[in-house]
Amino acid sequence: MKTILKVQDLSKSFEDTQVLNNINFKVEEGEFIAIMGQSGSGKSTLLYSISGMDRPTSGNILLCGKDISKLDDKKISEVRLKQMGFIFQQSYLLKNLSIRDNIILPGFKLGKLSREQVNQNADALMLKTGINSVAGHDIKKVSGGQLQRAAICRALINQPDILFGDEPTGALNSSTSREVLDIINAINTDGKTVIIVTHDVKVAARADRVIFLMDGNIHDKLILGKYERDEEKTTSREKLLYEWLEEKGF
Amino acid sequence: MNWEIVKNDFKRNKVINIALIIFMIFSVYLAVLSVLIGIQTFTSIAELYEKAQPPHFLQMHKGEVNQEEINEFMSDYQHINYWQTIKMINVHGESLTVAGNDDTYNLSDCRLDISLVKQNETRDLLINSEHEKVILGVGEIGIPVLLKEMYDMKIGDHVLLTYNDSQKKFVIKEFILDSQMNSPMVSSTRILLSNEDFDMLKDQVGENEYLIEAYFTNSKEATNFQTAYENAGLPQNGQAVTYAMIFLLSAITDITTVFVLLLVSILLIVVSFICVKFTIMAALEEEIGEIGTMKAIGFPYTDIRDIYIIKYKILAIISVVIGYLLALMTSGIFTNHIKTTFGNMSMSPTAVIISLVVGCLIFLLIIYYCKNTLKKIGKVTVVDALVRGKGFDKDKGYVKDGLYKSKKLPINWLLAIREVFYNFKNWIIVSVISLLAVLMILIPFNLMNTFESSEFITYMGSSLEDILIEVENSEELETNYKKVIQVLESDDEIEDYHEYRRIRVQTIDSENELMNLNIDCGDNSGNDLKYISGKAPYLENEIALSYFNANEIGKDVNERIILSYDGKEKEFVISGIYQDVTSGGYTAKSKYDFSELSSIKYSFSVNLKDNSEVENKADDWSEIIGSGVTVDPMEEFINQTLGGVVKQLKTIVFIIFIIGASLVMLITVLFLKLRLVKDYSKIAILKAIGFSEMDIKSQYLIKIGCVSMTGILAGIILTDILGEKIVNLVLSISGLGIKRVELIVNPLVQYILGPLSLMTLVLLVSWVVLKTIERYNIISIINE
């Protein structure tokens, strides 16, 4: 399997506070990684650093073999546009654009495909995620779940190499969370690499592998294997994960 | 604690707070200054006039006078309470040589008519800068301040008068204030001699001219008196002037300055208010979380408001104090011209008190406006502030589906244009300020362009020719006329020339009273002028009237008018109404020759074959023809009449450009800062999904560029439509005799350089402000 992301000796500090300490790990193409940890463990900081949203204090981040940790703003923006998709806890869609326009925006910006092709891809994504009926709607007039699905579509419009998520179901109720997680799993099943930060066991249980951070270091890892849509197996994964986390005092 | 809040806020927003203070200081400064200068101007003039007592009516006359005739007329006139006839000796500039410490020169290039006079007894006094009547001894001379400004003369310099084969030496003892002839816009000036020197020279030097002066119980009587005087056939070989005209000519420069200062200060006060609003709104938007928290804790709206208002109270107090003191300290610079023209005068207590009141008023206005703006705090709820993240403005925004339909336009242009198109009202302030700046800059510029243009002569009752010759009214009138004809007929470098003869007839005015009408007759009379309505006279029974005359007579184009002269009447049809600033604005033109009447004046407009020779030719003819005739290249004539006004306008245009450009830049900076605060999350999201800082900066530059260009274009169109109307309104109020001017536009400036330079400035400052984007990050939104 091809290594899509390699993090080498990554450190991040803010003024006098060391948040990440020499983090090292690899992500293979098609993997679904969940990063967990207590509040203040540095998990979000790690996510932002490896997704180019924030610059690490030291270390390297190799995306498809290319170090993105020292790229200037223009180049890192290009990387984010072409190779990454991001889903936040709040959908962060642009208020003055409709659902559809929010989705096609990165596609039009990239300009790799014709606009017609981008529109078609957007329509396909909206159909797949079940939000095609609200395509032309104002974002204030749709539900939280629909917004999050729109955010997923936006994140995928340019067929990125990696999809990042920061508590993507954090603002959703349980049934909507399940729907969103099913979509994320389906994307991963199609071969997309997914890295998510979460504090939710049910979310992390969908991942292939869980990385546990403590005090800015990788404390432990748990391999769960590929998720299957089976209630019993899901429960078993959640229980395994739960016990593992309990040992760590989570 | 309040001082700490202010200090911290100042540190955080240094640039904006400094800009705010500067604008507040300047608005107070200019408001106070214009009040000080305004009051000083009027009190100075009043004091000068009280001491000097200029006449209510003045008739100049070249030639001899019959004083008994004058006395008889004056004593019979009902409302008159004093009159006098003053003798003057007219000399040419070249007969006066000034010897200073460093330099010796004569006054041959002086455009003013120079008259030697002695001091009057009780009225129309020539006084010094302390408003004291000047009494000179033998060998002493008093030079008018007008000449002092033109030639840099000093007390103690020597003046040599050369006449016949003799010379007389004088020493400059005083610089005198002449309440009648103080202004650069008049054509004459008086030099004071001692009684003895004047009596010695009066029949030996130059030509005699008289000032016949009358004083009434009410100065407004002057106009009626003028008609009666002229009809009585009394001496009138020269200009007649009323008190109102004397005042206007004296005060026009300083009144213009006061007017401009006041306008600019009002504008700056408005701008200060806009700045205050923007800075308050930017602060509130940035601190909405803190405000929401304070409300959640239980702070009432007034307490929260007072935290903000203390800062503006402190800024306003500092600005008002500095602005006021600065105005007091520097008022001397601006009142220098007033002192020179009207004499020394200490700052009147009225001026100080009123200007203090103005300063306090501005302070109160600023605080009132701040409180008004801060009312918004009361309108936002805790939930809006802390949960929904709604801002203070009713920025409803727009949602227009359709971005996906775009086929070609680059995405940055697409986003930018959609934003300003659908959300224009959120950007309108930049457009409006750009529009106002364009209007403010282009209208005076076009006016200056028009005044500078040689075509402007057509507003002065004269057609556009190379040389203008005027044969002055004197006993030598006909002799000099023949000399001119001889010169013109014998010079084969002339392409053509036109002769005009001024005569006087009578007609009935709109109040059914008899009035005099001066008419310039000639084959070309009335041609090539700018007509408000109608056209030049063509037939012998047609007459064109100046705008003032048409108003006075109360008639319009195609109406009939009866002219009385030499015991008979003749009916004319009014062919057109034109504009004329000469002769007080009261002239008329006709092709009819009125051969029965004697001439008051002759004038000639001459075209040369080679107009590069104009100046030399004018000099040659002047030398051949001699005194009593002025020979001026048309350009020189225009410069003499309008040179002062054009110079003033150039300065004003320059200052206004600086102000207009500064305004646009400042408002752009403030607006953009506020906009960036409001758009923080939007920018961060765009960055998160892959738009670079350059992309986002481009979008804002496109937005700002589009809205300013909209304003600039609208400003240019409005200038084209309204510019002339505004100028004409001001000119018709000014009483100069011009009702309608066709502004001459410089297309390069109006359509290219002006817009380009404003746009460049806007984009430049925007670029600087947009550096803020570099700190915007999705992480900070999430962390909030």
Coordinates of C-alpha atoms in Angstrom, one line a residue, chain B residues 208-450:
Chain B
N208 CA -5.9 115.8 -14.6
E209 CA -8.6 113.5 -13.6
Y210 CA -11.4 114.1 -11.1
L211 CA -13.3 112.0 -8.7
I212 CA -16.7 113.4 -8.1
E213 CA -17.9 111.8 -4.9
A214 CA -21.3 111.8 -3.2
Y215 CA -22.5 110.6 0.2
F216 CA -26.2 109.8 0.9
T217 CA -28.2 109.2 4.0
N218 CA -28.7 105.7 2.6
S219 CA -26.0 104.2 0.4
K220 CA -28.5 102.4 -1.7
E221 CA -29.5 105.7 -3.2
A222 CA -26.4 105.5 -5.4
T223 CA -28.1 103.8 -8.3
N224 CA -30.9 106.4 -8.7
F225 CA -28.4 109.1 -8.2
Q226 CA -26.3 107.7 -11.0
T227 CA -29.1 108.0 -13.5
A228 CA -29.9 111.5 -12.4
Y229 CA -26.3 112.5 -12.6
E230 CA -25.8 111.2 -16.1
N231 CA -29.0 112.8 -17.3
A232 CA -27.9 116.1 -15.9
G233 CA -25.0 116.0 -18.4
L234 CA -22.5 116.5 -15.6
P235 CA -18.8 115.4 -16.1
Q236 CA -18.7 111.7 -16.8
N237 CA -15.7 110.9 -18.9
G238 CA -14.9 107.8 -17.0
Q239 CA -16.1 104.9 -14.9
A240 CA -18.9 105.3 -12.4
V241 CA -18.8 103.1 -9.3
T242 CA -21.2 102.6 -6.4
Y243 CA -20.5 101.7 -2.8
A244 CA -21.7 98.2 -3.3
M245 CA -19.2 97.6 -6.0
I246 CA -16.4 99.2 -4.0
F247 CA -17.2 96.8 -1.1
L248 CA -17.4 93.8 -3.3
L249 CA -14.1 94.4 -5.1
S250 CA -12.4 95.1 -1.8
A251 CA -13.6 92.1 0.0
I252 CA -14.0 89.5 -2.7
T253 CA -10.6 87.8 -2.2
D254 CA -11.0 87.4 1.6
I255 CA -14.7 86.5 1.4
T256 CA -13.8 83.8 -1.1
T257 CA -11.2 82.4 1.3
V258 CA -13.7 82.4 4.2
F259 CA -16.3 80.7 2.0
V260 CA -14.0 78.0 0.8
L261 CA -12.7 77.4 4.4
L262 CA -16.2 77.1 5.7
L263 CA -17.2 74.7 3.0
V264 CA -14.2 72.5 3.5
S265 CA -14.7 72.5 7.3
I266 CA -18.3 71.4 6.9
L267 CA -17.1 68.7 4.6
L268 CA -14.5 67.6 7.1
I269 CA -17.0 67.6 10.0
V270 CA -19.2 65.3 7.9
V271 CA -16.1 63.1 7.2
S272 CA -15.2 63.1 10.9
F273 CA -18.7 61.8 11.6
I274 CA -18.3 59.1 9.0
C275 CA -14.9 58.2 10.5
V276 CA -16.4 58.1 14.0
K277 CA -19.2 55.8 12.8
F278 CA -16.9 53.5 11.0
T279 CA -14.5 53.2 14.0
I280 CA -17.3 52.6 16.4
M281 CA -18.9 50.0 14.2
A282 CA -15.5 48.2 13.6
A283 CA -14.9 48.2 17.3
L284 CA -18.4 46.9 18.1
E285 CA -18.2 44.2 15.5
E286 CA -14.8 43.0 16.8
E287 CA -16.0 43.1 20.3
I288 CA -19.4 41.7 19.9
G289 CA -18.5 38.7 22.0
E290 CA -17.4 40.8 24.9
I291 CA -20.5 43.0 24.5
G292 CA -22.7 39.9 24.5
T293 CA -20.9 38.6 27.6
M294 CA -21.3 41.9 29.5
K295 CA -25.0 41.8 28.6
A296 CA -25.3 38.2 29.7
I297 CA -23.6 39.1 33.1
G298 CA -26.1 41.9 33.6
F299 CA -24.5 45.2 32.5
P300 CA -27.2 47.6 31.3
Y301 CA -26.9 49.0 27.8
T302 CA -26.0 52.5 29.1
D303 CA -23.0 51.2 31.2
I304 CA -21.7 49.3 28.1
R305 CA -22.2 52.4 26.0
D306 CA -20.4 54.6 28.4
I307 CA -17.3 52.4 28.2
Y308 CA -17.0 53.2 24.5
I309 CA -18.1 56.7 24.7
I310 CA -15.5 57.7 27.2
K311 CA -12.9 57.1 24.5
Y312 CA -14.6 59.4 22.0
K313 CA -15.2 62.0 24.6
I314 CA -11.4 62.0 25.3
L315 CA -10.6 62.1 21.6
A316 CA -13.1 64.8 21.0
I317 CA -11.9 67.0 23.8
I318 CA -8.2 66.6 22.7
S319 CA -9.2 67.4 19.1
V320 CA -11.3 70.4 20.0
V321 CA -8.6 71.9 22.3
I322 CA -5.8 71.3 19.8
G323 CA -7.9 72.5 16.8
Y324 CA -9.0 75.6 18.6
L325 CA -5.5 76.6 19.8
L326 CA -4.1 75.8 16.4
A327 CA -6.7 78.1 14.8
L328 CA -5.9 80.9 17.2
M329 CA -2.2 80.5 16.7
T330 CA -2.2 80.3 13.0
S331 CA -5.1 82.7 12.2
G332 CA -2.4 85.4 11.8
I333 CA -1.2 83.7 8.6
F334 CA -4.7 83.8 7.1
T335 CA -5.5 87.2 8.4
N336 CA -2.3 88.6 7.0
H337 CA -4.0 89.5 3.8
I338 CA -6.8 91.2 5.7
K339 CA -4.3 93.2 7.7
T340 CA -2.5 94.2 4.6
T341 CA -5.6 95.3 2.8
F342 CA -7.7 96.7 5.7
G343 CA -5.2 97.6 8.3
N344 CA -4.0 96.3 11.7
M345 CA -6.7 95.0 14.0
S346 CA -6.4 93.0 17.1
M347 CA -8.5 89.8 17.3
S348 CA -11.9 91.0 18.3
P349 CA -13.4 89.5 21.5
T350 CA -16.5 88.6 19.5
A351 CA -14.4 86.5 17.2
V352 CA -12.8 84.7 20.1
I353 CA -16.0 84.0 21.8
I354 CA -18.0 82.9 18.8
S355 CA -15.2 80.6 17.6
L356 CA -15.1 79.1 21.1
V357 CA -18.8 78.5 20.9
V358 CA -18.3 76.8 17.5
G359 CA -15.6 74.6 19.0
C360 CA -17.9 73.5 21.8
L361 CA -20.7 72.9 19.4
I362 CA -18.6 70.6 17.3
F363 CA -17.6 68.7 20.5
L364 CA -21.3 68.3 21.5
L365 CA -22.2 67.2 18.0
I366 CA -19.5 64.6 17.9
I367 CA -20.6 63.2 21.3
Y368 CA -24.3 63.2 20.3
Y369 CA -23.4 61.4 17.1
C370 CA -21.4 58.8 19.0
K371 CA -24.2 58.2 21.4
N372 CA -26.6 57.8 18.5
T373 CA -24.3 55.3 16.8
L374 CA -23.8 53.4 20.1
K375 CA -27.5 52.9 20.4
K376 CA -26.9 49.8 18.4
I377 CA -25.5 48.1 21.5
G378 CA -29.0 48.2 23.0
K379 CA -30.5 46.5 20.0
V380 CA -28.4 43.4 19.8
T381 CA -29.4 40.5 22.1
V382 CA -27.2 38.1 24.1
V383 CA -28.2 35.3 21.8
D384 CA -27.4 37.2 18.7
A385 CA -24.1 38.2 20.0
L386 CA -22.9 35.0 21.6
V387 CA -24.8 32.2 19.9
R388 CA -25.9 33.3 16.4
G389 CA -22.8 35.5 15.9
K390 CA -25.0 38.1 14.3
G391 CA -23.5 41.5 13.9
F392 CA -24.9 44.9 14.6
D393 CA -26.0 45.9 11.2
K394 CA -29.1 44.7 9.5
D395 CA -26.8 43.2 6.9
K396 CA -29.4 40.9 5.5
G397 CA -27.1 39.9 2.7
Y398 CA -28.4 38.2 -0.4
V399 CA -28.5 34.7 -1.6
K400 CA -28.6 34.3 -5.3
D401 CA -28.3 30.9 -6.7
G402 CA -26.6 31.0 -10.1
L403 CA -22.8 31.0 -9.6
Y404 CA -22.8 27.6 -11.2
K405 CA -24.2 29.0 -14.4
S406 CA -21.1 31.1 -15.1
K407 CA -19.1 29.8 -18.1
K408 CA -16.0 31.8 -18.4
L409 CA -15.4 34.6 -15.9
P410 CA -12.5 33.8 -13.6
I411 CA -13.7 32.8 -10.1
N412 CA -12.3 35.8 -8.3
W413 CA -14.0 38.2 -10.7
L414 CA -17.2 36.2 -10.4
L415 CA -17.3 36.3 -6.6
A416 CA -16.3 39.9 -6.5
I417 CA -18.8 41.2 -9.1
R418 CA -21.7 39.1 -7.6
E419 CA -21.0 40.6 -4.2
V420 CA -21.1 44.2 -5.3
F421 CA -23.9 43.6 -7.7
Y422 CA -26.3 42.0 -5.3
N423 CA -25.0 43.7 -2.2
F424 CA -24.3 47.2 -3.6
K425 CA -25.9 49.0 -0.7
N426 CA -23.2 47.6 1.6
W427 CA -20.6 49.2 -0.6
I428 CA -22.3 52.3 -1.5
I429 CA -20.4 54.6 0.8
V430 CA -17.2 54.2 -1.3
S431 CA -19.2 55.0 -4.5
V432 CA -20.8 58.0 -3.0
I433 CA -17.5 59.4 -1.7
S434 CA -15.8 58.8 -5.0
L435 CA -18.7 60.6 -6.7
L436 CA -18.4 63.5 -4.4
A437 CA -14.7 63.7 -4.7
V438 CA -15.0 63.8 -8.5
L439 CA -17.6 66.5 -8.4
M440 CA -15.5 68.5 -5.9
I441 CA -12.4 68.3 -8.0
L442 CA -13.7 68.5 -11.5
I443 CA -16.1 71.4 -11.2
P444 CA -13.6 74.0 -9.9
F445 CA -11.0 72.5 -12.3
N446 CA -13.3 73.0 -15.3
L447 CA -14.1 76.5 -14.1
M448 CA -10.4 77.3 -13.9
N449 CA -9.9 75.8 -17.3
T450 CA -12.7 78.0 -18.6

